[in-house]
The first five atom37 places (N, CA, C, CB, O) and aatype in JSON, in Angstrom:
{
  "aatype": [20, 20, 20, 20, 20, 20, 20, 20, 20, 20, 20, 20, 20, 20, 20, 20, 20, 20, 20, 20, 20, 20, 20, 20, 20, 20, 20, 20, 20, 20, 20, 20, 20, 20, 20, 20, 20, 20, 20, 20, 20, 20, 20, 20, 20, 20, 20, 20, 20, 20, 20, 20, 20, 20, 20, 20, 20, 20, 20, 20, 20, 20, 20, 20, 20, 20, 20, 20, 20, 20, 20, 20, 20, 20, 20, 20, 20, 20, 20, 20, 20, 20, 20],
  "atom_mask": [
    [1, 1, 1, 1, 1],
    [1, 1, 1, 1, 1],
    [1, 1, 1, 1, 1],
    [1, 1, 1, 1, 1],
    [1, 1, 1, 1, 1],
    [1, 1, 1, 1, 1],
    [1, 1, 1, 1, 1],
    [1, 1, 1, 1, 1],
    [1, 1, 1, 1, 1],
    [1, 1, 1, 1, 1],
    [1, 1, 1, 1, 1],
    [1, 1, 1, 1, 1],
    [1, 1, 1, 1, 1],
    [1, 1, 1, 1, 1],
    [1, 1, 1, 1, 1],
    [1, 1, 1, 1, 1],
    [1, 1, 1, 1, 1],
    [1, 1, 1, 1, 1],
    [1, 1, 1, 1, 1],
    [1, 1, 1, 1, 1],
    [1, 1, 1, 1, 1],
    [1, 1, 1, 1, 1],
    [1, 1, 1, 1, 1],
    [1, 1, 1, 1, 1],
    [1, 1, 1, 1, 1],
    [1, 1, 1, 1, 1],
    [1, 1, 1, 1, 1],
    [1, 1, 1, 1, 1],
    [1, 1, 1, 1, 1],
    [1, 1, 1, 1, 1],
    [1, 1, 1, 1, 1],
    [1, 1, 1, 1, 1],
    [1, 1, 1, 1, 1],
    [1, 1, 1, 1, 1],
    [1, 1, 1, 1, 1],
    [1, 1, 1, 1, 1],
    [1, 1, 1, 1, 1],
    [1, 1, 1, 1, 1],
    [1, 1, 1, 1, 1],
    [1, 1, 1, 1, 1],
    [1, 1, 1, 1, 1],
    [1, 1, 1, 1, 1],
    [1, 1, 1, 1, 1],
    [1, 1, 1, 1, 1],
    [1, 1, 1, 1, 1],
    [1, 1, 1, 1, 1],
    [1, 1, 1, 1, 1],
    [1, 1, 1, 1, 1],
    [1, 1, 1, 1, 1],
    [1, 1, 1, 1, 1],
    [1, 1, 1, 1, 1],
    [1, 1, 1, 1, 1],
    [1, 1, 1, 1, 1],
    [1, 1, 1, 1, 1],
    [1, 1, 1, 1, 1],
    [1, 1, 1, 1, 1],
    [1, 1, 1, 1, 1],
    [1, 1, 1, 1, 1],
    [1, 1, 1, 1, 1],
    [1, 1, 1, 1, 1],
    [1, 1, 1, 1, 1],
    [1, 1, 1, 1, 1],
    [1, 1, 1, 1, 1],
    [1, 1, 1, 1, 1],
    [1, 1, 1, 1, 1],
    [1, 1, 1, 1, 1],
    [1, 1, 1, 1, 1],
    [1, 1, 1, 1, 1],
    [1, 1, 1, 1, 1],
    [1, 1, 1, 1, 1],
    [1, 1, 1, 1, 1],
    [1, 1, 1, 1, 1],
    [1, 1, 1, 1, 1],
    [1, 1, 1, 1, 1],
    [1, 1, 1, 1, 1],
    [1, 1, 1, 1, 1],
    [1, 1, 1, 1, 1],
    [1, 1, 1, 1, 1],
    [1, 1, 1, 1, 1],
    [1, 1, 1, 1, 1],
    [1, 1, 1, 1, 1],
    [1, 1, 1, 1, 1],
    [1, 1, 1, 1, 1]
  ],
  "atom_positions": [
    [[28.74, -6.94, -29.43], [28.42, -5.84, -30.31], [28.43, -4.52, -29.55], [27.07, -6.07, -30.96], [28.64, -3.64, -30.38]],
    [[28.26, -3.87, -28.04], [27.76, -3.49, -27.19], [29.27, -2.5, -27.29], [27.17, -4.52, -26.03], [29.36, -1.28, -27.45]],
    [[30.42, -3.61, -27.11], [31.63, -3.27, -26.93], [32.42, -2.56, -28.35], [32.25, -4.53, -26.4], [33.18, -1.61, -28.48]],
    [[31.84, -3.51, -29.27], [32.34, -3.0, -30.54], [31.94, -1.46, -31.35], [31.95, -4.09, -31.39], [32.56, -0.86, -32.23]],
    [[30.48, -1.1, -30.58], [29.82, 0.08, -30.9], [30.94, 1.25, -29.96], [27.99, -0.05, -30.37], [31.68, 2.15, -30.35]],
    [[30.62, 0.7, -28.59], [31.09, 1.73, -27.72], [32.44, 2.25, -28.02], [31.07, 1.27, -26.4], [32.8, 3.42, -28.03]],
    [[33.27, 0.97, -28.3], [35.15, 1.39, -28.08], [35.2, 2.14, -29.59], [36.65, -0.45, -27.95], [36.31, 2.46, -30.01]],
    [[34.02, 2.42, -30.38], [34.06, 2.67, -31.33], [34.55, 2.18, -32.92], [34.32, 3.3, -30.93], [34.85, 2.92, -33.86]],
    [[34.54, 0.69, -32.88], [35.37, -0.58, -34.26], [33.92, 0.1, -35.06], [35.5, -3.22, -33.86], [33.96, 0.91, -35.98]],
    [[32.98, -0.33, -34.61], [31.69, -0.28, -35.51], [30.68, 0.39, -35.61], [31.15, -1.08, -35.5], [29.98, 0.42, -34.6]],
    [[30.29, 1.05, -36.63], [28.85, 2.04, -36.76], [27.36, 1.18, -36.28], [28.63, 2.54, -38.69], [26.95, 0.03, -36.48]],
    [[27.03, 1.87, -35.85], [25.59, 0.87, -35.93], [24.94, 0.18, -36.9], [24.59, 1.46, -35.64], [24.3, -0.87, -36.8]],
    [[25.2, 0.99, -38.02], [24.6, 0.3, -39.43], [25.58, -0.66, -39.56], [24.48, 1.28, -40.89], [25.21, -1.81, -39.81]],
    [[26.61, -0.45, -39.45], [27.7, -2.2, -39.61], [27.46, -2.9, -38.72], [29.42, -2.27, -39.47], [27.7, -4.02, -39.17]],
    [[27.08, -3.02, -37.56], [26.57, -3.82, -36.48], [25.07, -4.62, -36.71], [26.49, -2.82, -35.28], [24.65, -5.66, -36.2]],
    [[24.37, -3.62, -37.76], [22.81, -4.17, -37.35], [23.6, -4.97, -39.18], [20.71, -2.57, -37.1], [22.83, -5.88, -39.49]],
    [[24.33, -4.9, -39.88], [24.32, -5.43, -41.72], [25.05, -7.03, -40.92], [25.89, -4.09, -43.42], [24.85, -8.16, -41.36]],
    [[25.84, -6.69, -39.76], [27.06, -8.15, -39.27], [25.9, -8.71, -38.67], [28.74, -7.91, -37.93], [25.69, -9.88, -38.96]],
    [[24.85, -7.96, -37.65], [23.41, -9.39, -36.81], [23.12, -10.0, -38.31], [21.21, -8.47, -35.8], [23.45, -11.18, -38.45]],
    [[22.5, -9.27, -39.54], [21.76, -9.82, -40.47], [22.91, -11.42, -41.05], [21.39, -8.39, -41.75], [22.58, -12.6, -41.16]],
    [[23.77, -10.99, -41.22], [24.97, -11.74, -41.83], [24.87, -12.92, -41.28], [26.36, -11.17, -41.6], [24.66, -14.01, -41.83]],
    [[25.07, -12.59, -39.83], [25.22, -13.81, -39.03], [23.56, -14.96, -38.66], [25.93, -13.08, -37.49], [23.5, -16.12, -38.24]],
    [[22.62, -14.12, -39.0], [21.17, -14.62, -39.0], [21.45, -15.39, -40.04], [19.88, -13.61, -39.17], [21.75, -16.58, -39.91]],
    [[21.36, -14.6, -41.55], [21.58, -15.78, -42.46], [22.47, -16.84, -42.35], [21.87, -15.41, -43.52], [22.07, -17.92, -42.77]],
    [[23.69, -16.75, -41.82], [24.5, -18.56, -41.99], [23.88, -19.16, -41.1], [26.29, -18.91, -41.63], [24.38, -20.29, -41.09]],
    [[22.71, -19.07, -39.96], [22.5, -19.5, -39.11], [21.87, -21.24, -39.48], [21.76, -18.45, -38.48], [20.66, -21.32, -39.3]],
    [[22.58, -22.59, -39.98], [22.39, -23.18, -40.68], [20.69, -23.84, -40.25], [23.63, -23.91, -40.79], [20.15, -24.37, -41.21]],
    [[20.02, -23.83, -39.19], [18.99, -24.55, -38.72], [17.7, -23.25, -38.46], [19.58, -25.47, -37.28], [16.54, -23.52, -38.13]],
    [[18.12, -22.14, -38.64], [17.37, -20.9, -38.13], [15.7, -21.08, -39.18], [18.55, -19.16, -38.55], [14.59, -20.94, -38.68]],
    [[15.99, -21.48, -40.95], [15.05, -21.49, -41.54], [14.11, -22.67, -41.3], [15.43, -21.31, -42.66], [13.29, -23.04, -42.14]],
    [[14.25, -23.18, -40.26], [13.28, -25.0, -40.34], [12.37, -24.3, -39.29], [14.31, -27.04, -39.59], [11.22, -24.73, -39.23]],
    [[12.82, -23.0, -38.21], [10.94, -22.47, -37.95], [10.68, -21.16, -37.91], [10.21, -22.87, -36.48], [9.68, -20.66, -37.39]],
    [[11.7, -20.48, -38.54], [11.76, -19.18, -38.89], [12.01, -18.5, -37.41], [10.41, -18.71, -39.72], [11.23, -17.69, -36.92]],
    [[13.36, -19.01, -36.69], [13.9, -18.79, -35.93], [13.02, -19.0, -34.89], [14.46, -17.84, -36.11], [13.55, -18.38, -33.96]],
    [[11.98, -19.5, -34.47], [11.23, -19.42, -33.42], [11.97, -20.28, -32.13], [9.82, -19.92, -33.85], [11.61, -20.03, -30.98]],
    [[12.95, -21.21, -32.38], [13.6, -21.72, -31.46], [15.25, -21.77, -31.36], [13.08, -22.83, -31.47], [15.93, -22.71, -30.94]],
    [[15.93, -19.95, -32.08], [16.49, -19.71, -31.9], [16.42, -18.54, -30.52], [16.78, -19.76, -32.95], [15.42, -17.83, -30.45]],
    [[17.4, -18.4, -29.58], [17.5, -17.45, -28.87], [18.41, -16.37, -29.16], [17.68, -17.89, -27.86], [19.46, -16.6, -29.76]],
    [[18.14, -15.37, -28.84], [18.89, -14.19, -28.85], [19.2, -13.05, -27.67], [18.33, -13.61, -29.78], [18.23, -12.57, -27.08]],
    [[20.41, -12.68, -27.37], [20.52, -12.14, -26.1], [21.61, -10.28, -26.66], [21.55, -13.69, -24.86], [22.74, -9.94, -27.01]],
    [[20.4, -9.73, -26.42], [20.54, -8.09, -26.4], [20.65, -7.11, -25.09], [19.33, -7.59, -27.07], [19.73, -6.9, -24.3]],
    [[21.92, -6.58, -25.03], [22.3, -5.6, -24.07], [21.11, -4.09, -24.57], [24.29, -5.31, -24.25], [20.51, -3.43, -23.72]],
    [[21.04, -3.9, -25.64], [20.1, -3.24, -26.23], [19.86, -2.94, -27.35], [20.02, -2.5, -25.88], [20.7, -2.21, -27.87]],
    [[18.76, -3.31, -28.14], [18.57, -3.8, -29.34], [18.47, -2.68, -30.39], [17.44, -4.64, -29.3], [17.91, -2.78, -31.48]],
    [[19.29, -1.3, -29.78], [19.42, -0.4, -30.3], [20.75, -0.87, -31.72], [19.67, 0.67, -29.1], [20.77, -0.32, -32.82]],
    [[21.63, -1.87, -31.31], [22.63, -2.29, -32.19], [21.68, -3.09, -33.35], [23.84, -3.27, -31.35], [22.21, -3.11, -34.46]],
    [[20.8, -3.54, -33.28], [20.09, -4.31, -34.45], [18.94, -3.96, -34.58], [20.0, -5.66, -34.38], [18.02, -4.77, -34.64]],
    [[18.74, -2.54, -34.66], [17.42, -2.33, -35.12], [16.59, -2.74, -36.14], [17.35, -1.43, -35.24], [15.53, -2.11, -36.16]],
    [[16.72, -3.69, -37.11], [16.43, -4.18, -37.93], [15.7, -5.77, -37.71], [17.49, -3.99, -38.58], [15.11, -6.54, -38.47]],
    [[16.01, -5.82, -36.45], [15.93, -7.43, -35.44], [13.97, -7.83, -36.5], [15.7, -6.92, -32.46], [13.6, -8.71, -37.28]],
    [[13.39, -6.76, -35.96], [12.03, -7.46, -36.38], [11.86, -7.46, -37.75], [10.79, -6.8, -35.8], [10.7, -7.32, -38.15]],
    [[12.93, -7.61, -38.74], [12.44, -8.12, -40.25], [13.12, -9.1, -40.3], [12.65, -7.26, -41.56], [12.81, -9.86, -41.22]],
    [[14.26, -9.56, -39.44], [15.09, -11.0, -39.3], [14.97, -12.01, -38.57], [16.14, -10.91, -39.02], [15.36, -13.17, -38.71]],
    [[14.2, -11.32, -37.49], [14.14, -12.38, -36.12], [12.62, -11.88, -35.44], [15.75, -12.05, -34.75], [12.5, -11.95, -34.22]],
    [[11.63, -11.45, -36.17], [10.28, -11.8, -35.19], [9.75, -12.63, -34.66], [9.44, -11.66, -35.46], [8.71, -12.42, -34.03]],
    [[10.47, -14.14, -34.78], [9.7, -14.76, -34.01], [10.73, -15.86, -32.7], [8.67, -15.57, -35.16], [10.42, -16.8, -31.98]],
    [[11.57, -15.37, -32.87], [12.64, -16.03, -32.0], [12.82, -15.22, -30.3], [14.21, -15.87, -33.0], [12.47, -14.1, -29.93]],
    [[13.36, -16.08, -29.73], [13.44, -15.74, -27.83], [14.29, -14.73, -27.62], [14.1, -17.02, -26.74], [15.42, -14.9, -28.09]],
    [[14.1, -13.76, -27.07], [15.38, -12.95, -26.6], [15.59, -12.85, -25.01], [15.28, -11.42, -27.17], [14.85, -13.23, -24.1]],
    [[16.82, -12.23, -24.98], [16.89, -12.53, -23.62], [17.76, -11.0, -23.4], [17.72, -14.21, -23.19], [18.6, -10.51, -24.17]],
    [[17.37, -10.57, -22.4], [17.81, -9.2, -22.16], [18.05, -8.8, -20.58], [16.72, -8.27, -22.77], [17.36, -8.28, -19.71]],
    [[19.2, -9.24, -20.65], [20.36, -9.76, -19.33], [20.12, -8.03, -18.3], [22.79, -10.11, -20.25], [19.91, -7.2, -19.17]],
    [[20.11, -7.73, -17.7], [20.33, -6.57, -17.06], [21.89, -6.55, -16.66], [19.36, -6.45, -15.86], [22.64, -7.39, -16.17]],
    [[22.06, -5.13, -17.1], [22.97, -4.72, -17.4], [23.98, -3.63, -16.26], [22.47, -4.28, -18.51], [23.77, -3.58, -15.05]],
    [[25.06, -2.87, -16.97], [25.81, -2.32, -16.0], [24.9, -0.98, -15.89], [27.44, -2.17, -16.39], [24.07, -0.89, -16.79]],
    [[24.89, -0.08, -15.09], [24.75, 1.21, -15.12], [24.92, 2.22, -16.5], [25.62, 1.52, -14.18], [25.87, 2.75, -17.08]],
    [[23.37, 2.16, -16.7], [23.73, 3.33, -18.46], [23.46, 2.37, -19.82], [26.0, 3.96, -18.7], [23.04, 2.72, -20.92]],
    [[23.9, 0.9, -19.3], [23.66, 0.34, -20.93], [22.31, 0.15, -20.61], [24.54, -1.19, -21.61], [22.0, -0.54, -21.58]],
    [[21.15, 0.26, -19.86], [20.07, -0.23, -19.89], [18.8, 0.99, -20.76], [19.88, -0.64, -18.3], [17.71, 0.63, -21.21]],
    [[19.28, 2.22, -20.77], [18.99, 2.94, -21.61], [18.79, 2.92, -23.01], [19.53, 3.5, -21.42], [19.62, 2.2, -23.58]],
    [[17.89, 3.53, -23.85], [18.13, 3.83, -25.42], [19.13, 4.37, -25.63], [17.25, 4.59, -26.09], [19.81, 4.79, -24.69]],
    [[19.55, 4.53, -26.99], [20.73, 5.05, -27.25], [20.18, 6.45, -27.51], [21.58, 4.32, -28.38], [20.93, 7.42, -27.41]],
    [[18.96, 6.58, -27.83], [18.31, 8.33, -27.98], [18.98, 9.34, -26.76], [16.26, 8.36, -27.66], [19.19, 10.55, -26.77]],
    [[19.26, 8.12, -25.51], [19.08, 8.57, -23.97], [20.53, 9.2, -23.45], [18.62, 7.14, -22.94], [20.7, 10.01, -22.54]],
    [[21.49, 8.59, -24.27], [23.23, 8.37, -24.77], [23.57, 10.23, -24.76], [23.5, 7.35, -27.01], [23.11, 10.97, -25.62]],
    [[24.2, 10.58, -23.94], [25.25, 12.31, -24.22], [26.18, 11.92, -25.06], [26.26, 13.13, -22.76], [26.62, 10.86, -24.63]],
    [[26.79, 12.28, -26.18], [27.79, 12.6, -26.91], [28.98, 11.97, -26.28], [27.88, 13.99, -27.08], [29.73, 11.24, -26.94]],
    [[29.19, 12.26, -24.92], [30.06, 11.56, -23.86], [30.06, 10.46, -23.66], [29.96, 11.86, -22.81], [30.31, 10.3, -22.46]],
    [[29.89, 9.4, -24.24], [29.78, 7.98, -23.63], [31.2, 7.51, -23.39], [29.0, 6.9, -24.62], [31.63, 6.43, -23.77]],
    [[31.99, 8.56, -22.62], [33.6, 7.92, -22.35], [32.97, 7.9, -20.74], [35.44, 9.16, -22.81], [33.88, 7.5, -20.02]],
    [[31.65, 8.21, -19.86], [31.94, 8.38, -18.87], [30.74, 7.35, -18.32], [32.1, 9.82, -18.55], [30.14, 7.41, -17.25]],
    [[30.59, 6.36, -19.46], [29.47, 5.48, -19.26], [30.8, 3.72, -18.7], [28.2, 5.42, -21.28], [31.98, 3.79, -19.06]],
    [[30.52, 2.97, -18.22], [31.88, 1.49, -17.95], [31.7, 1.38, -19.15], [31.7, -0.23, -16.91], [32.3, 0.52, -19.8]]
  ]
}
């Protein structure tokens, strides 16, 4: 998603409507209300919506390259000079 925001394919609001999409087909996610699903975010600025879909499931939040570890509040207009 990280890539799809940056190279510019997707808005954030289409990014956080495609996490929801993909939460729902998640065929086993409703037997504990995701609590033993995992989830792995470069920064959860792409799914801000995460805590009405996924509050109770694992995340995992890999450290990252230089710059993605930031908010996106934190982001210059320039993000051609971010990898």
């Amino acid at each position: 998603a990280c890539c799809h925001q940056v190279g510019g394919i997707y808005e954030f609001d289409e990014l956080d409507a495609k996490h929801e999409a993909v939460v729902q087909r998640l065929p086993y996610f409703g037997r504990s209300g995701g609590a033993d699903h995992i989830f792995s975010f470069h920064y959860v600025d792409l799914f801000p919506s995460w805590r009405k879909h996924i509050p109770h499931s694992i995340f995992l939040t890999p450290e990252t390259e230089v710059g993605f570890e930031r908010s996106l509040d934190e982001f210059t207009e320039d993000q051609s000079r971010f990898p």
